[in-house]
mmCIF file of C-alpha atoms in Angstrom:
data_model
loop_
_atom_site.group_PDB
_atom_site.id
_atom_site.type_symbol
_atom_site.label_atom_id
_atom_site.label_comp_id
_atom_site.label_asym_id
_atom_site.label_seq_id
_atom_site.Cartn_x
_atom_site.Cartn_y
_atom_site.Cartn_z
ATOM 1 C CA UNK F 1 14.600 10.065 7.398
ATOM 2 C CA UNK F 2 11.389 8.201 7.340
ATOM 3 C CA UNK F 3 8.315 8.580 5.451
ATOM 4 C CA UNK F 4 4.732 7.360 6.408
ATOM 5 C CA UNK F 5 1.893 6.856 4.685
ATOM 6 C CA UNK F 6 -0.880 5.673 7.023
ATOM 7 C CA UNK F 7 -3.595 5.119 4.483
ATOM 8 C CA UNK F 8 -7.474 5.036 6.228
ATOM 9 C CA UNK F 9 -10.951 3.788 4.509
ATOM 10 C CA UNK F 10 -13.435 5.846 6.835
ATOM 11 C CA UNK F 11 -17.339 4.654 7.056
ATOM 12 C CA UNK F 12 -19.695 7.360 4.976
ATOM 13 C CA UNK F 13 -20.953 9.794 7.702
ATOM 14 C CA UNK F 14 -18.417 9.703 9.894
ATOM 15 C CA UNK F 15 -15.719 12.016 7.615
ATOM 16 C CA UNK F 16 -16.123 14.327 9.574
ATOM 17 C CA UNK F 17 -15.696 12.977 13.078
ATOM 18 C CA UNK F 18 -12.597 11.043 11.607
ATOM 19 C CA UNK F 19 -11.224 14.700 10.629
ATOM 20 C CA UNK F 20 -12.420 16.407 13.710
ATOM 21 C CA UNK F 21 -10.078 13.693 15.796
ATOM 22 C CA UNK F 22 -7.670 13.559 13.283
ATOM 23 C CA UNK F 23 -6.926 16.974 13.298
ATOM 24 C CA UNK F 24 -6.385 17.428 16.836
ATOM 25 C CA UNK F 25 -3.568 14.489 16.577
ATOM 26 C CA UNK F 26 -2.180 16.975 13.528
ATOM 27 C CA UNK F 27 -1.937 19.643 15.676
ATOM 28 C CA UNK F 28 -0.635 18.010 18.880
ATOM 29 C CA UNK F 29 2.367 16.228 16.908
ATOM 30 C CA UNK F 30 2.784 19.750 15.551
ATOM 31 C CA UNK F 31 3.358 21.608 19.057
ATOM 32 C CA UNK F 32 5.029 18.715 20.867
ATOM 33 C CA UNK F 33 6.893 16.266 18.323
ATOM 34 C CA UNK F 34 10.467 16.645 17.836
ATOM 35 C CA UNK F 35 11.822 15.473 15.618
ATOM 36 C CA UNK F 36 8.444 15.553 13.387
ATOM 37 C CA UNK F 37 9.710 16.977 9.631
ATOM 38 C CA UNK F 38 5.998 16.561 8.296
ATOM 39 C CA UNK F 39 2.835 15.970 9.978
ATOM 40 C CA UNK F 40 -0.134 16.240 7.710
ATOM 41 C CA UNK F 41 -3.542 14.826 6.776
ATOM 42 C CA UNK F 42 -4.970 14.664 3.158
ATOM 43 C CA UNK F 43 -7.883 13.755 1.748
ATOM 44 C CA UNK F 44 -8.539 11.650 -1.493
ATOM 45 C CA UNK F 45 -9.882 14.131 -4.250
ATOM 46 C CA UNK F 46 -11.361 11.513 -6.143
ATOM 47 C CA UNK F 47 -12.747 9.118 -2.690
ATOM 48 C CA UNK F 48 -13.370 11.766 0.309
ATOM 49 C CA UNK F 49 -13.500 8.542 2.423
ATOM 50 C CA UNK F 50 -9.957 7.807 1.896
ATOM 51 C CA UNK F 51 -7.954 10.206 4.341
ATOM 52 C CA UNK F 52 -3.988 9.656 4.869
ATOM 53 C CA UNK F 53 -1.434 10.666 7.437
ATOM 54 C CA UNK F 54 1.559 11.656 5.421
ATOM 55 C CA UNK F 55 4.729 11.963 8.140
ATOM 56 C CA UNK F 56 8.222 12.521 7.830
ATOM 57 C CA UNK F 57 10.321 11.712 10.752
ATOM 58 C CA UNK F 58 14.409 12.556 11.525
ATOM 59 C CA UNK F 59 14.955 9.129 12.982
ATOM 60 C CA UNK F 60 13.296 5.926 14.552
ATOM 61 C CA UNK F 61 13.576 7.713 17.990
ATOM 62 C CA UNK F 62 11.499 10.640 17.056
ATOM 63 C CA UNK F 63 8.986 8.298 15.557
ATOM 64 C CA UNK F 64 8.780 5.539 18.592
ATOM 65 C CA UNK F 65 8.882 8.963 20.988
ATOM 66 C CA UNK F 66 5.383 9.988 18.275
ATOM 67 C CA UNK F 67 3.676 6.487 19.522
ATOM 68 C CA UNK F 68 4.468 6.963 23.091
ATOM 69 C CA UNK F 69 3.092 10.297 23.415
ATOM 70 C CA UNK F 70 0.387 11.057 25.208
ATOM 71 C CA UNK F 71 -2.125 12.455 22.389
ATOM 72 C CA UNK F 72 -0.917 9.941 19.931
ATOM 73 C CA UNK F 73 -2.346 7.151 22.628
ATOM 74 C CA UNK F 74 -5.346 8.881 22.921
ATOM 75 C CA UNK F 75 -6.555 9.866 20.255
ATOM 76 C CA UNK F 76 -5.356 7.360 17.349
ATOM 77 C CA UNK F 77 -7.258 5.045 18.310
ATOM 78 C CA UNK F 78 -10.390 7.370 18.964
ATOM 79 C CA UNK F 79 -10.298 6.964 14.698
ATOM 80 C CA UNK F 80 -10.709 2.961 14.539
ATOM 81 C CA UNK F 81 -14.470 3.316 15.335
ATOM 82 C CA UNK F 82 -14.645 5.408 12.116
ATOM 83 C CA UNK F 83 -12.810 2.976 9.684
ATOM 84 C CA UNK F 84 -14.458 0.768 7.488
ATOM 85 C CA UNK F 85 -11.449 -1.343 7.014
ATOM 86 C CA UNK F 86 -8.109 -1.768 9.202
ATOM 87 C CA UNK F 87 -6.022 0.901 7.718
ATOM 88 C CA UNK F 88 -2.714 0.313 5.734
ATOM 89 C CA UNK F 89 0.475 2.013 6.930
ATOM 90 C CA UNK F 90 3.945 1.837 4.947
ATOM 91 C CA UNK F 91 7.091 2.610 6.521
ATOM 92 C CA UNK F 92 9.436 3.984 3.719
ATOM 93 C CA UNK F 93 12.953 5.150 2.928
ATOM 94 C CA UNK F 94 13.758 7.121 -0.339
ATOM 95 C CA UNK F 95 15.076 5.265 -2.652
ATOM 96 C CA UNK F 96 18.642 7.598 -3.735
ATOM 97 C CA UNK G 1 -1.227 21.684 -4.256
ATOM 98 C CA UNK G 2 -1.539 17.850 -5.309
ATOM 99 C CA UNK G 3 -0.508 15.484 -3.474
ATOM 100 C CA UNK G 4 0.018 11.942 -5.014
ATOM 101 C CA UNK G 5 0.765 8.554 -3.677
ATOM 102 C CA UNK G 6 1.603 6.084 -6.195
ATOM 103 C CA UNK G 7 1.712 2.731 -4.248
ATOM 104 C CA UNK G 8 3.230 -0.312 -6.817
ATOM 105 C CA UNK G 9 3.365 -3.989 -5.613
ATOM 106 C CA UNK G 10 6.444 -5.000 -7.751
ATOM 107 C CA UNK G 11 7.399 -8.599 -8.432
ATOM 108 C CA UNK G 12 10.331 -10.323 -6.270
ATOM 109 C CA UNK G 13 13.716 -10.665 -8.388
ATOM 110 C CA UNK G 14 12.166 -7.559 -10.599
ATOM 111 C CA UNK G 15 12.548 -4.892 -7.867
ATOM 112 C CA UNK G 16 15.998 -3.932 -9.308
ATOM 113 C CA UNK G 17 14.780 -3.427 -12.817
ATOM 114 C CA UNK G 18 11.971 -1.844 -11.757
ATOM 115 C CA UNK G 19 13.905 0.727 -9.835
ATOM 116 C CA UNK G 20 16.126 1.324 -12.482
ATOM 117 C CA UNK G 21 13.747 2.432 -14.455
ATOM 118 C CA UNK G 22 11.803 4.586 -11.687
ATOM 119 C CA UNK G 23 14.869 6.420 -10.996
ATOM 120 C CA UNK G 24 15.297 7.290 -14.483
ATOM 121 C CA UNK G 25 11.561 8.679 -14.405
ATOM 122 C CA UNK G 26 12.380 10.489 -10.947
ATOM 123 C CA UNK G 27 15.474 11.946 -12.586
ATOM 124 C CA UNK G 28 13.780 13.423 -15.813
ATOM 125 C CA UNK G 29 10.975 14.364 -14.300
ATOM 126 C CA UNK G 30 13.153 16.554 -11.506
ATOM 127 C CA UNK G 31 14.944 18.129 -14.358
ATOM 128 C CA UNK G 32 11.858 19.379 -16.856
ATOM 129 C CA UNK G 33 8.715 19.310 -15.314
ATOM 130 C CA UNK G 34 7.742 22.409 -14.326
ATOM 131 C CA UNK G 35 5.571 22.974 -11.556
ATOM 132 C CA UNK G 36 7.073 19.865 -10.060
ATOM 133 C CA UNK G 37 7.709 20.900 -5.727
ATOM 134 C CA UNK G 38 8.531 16.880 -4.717
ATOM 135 C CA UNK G 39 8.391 13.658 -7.050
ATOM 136 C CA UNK G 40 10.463 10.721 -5.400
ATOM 137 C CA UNK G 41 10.929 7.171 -4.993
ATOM 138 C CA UNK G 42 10.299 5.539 -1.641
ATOM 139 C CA UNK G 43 10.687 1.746 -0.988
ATOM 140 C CA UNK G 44 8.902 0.045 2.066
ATOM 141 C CA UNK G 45 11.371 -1.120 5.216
ATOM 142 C CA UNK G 46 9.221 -3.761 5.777
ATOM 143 C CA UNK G 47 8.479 -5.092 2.231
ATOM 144 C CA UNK G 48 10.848 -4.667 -0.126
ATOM 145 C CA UNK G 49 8.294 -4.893 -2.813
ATOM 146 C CA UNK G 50 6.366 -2.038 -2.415
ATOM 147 C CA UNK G 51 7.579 1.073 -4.095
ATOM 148 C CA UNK G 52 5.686 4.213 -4.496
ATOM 149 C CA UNK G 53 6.099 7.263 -6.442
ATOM 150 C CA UNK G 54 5.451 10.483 -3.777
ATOM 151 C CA UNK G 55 4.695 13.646 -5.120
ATOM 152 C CA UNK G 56 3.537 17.001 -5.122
ATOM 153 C CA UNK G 57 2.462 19.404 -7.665
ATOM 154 C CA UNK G 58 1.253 23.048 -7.454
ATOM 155 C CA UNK G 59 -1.951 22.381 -9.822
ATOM 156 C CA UNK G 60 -3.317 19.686 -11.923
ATOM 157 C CA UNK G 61 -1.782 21.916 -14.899
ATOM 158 C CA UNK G 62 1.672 21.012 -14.145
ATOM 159 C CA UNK G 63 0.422 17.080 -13.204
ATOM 160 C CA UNK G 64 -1.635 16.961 -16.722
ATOM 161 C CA UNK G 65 2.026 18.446 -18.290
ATOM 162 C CA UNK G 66 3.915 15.916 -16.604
ATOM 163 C CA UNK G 67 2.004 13.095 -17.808
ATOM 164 C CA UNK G 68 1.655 14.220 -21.300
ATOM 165 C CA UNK G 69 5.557 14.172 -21.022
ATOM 166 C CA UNK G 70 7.658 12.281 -23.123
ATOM 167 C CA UNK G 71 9.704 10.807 -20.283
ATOM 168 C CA UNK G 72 6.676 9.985 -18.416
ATOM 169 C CA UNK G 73 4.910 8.021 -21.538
ATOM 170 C CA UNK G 74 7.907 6.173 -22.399
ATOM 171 C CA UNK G 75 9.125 5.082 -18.851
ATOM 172 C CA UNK G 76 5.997 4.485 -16.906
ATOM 173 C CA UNK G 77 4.480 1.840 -18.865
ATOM 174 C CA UNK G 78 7.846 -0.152 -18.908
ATOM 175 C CA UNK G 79 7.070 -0.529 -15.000
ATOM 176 C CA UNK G 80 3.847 -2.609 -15.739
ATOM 177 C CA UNK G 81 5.818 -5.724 -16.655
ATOM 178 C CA UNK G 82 7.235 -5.795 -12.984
ATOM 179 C CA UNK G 83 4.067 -5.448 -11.078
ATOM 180 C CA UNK G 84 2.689 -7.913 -9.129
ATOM 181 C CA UNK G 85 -0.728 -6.414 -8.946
ATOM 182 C CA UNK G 86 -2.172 -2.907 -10.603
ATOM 183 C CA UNK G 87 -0.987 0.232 -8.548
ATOM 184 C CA UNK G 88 -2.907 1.926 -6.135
ATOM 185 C CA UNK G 89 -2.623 6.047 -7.211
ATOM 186 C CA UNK G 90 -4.187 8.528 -4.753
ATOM 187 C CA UNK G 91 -4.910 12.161 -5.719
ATOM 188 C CA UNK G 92 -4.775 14.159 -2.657
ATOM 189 C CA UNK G 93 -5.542 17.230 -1.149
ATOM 190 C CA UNK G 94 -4.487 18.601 2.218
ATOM 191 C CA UNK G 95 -7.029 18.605 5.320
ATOM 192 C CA UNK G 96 -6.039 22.496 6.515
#
């Protein structure tokens, strides 16, 4: 399995175009993904302008098959206009 | 729910004794804290040195209980020794 945390600054005043985007990427891995475990987007309590994709994947495959995908191409990078800073994304394995 | 990343930049040739330690803090925390629905270790593919804690918690009731814990004060700060830079801790909350 693979866990991702895709960690985003987003510009004050543009939350909520980064969420409207962001959601529809949610909800598109949702219906079409396989392989997708987890799929979600939070939102720092403490910093709303900090928003994170936190994704569990089966495998590599699924994941590189996420990327391909149509709706991940289109509208991931619909979000850089939005970010104050390049986001930071980890790639992690439990530790057992 | 809370969701918490707890990103650590640990110190090359300390990333074993830092784990040690953070499985013995993943390992008590499983077995006592109530209110506890995830808490795990996850170690980045691509950097070996970045560890972060992953969790979730139904409310900040349980989260406040956990870190009052014993386990938690006495194994937590032992980590700081290994770090190459403070930890970056994110409280979130899930975009629905």
């Amino acid at each position: 399995m693979i866990t991702i945390v895709a960690k985003q600054t987003v510009k004050q005043g543009k939350i909520d175009s980064f969420i409207a985007i962001a959601k529809k990427l949610v909800e598109k891995t949702h219906q079409s993904d396989v392989g997708c475990i987890s799929y979600d987007l939070f939102q720092d309590s403490q910093n709303s302008g900090v928003l994170s994709f936190i994704e569990e994947w089966e495998n590599q495959e699924a994941l590189d098959k996420h990327m391909a995908s149509r709706h991940f191409r289109e509208l991931f990078p619909q979000l850089d206009e939005f970010l104050e800073k390049p986001g930071e994304i980890n790639l992690y394995q439990k530790v057992e």
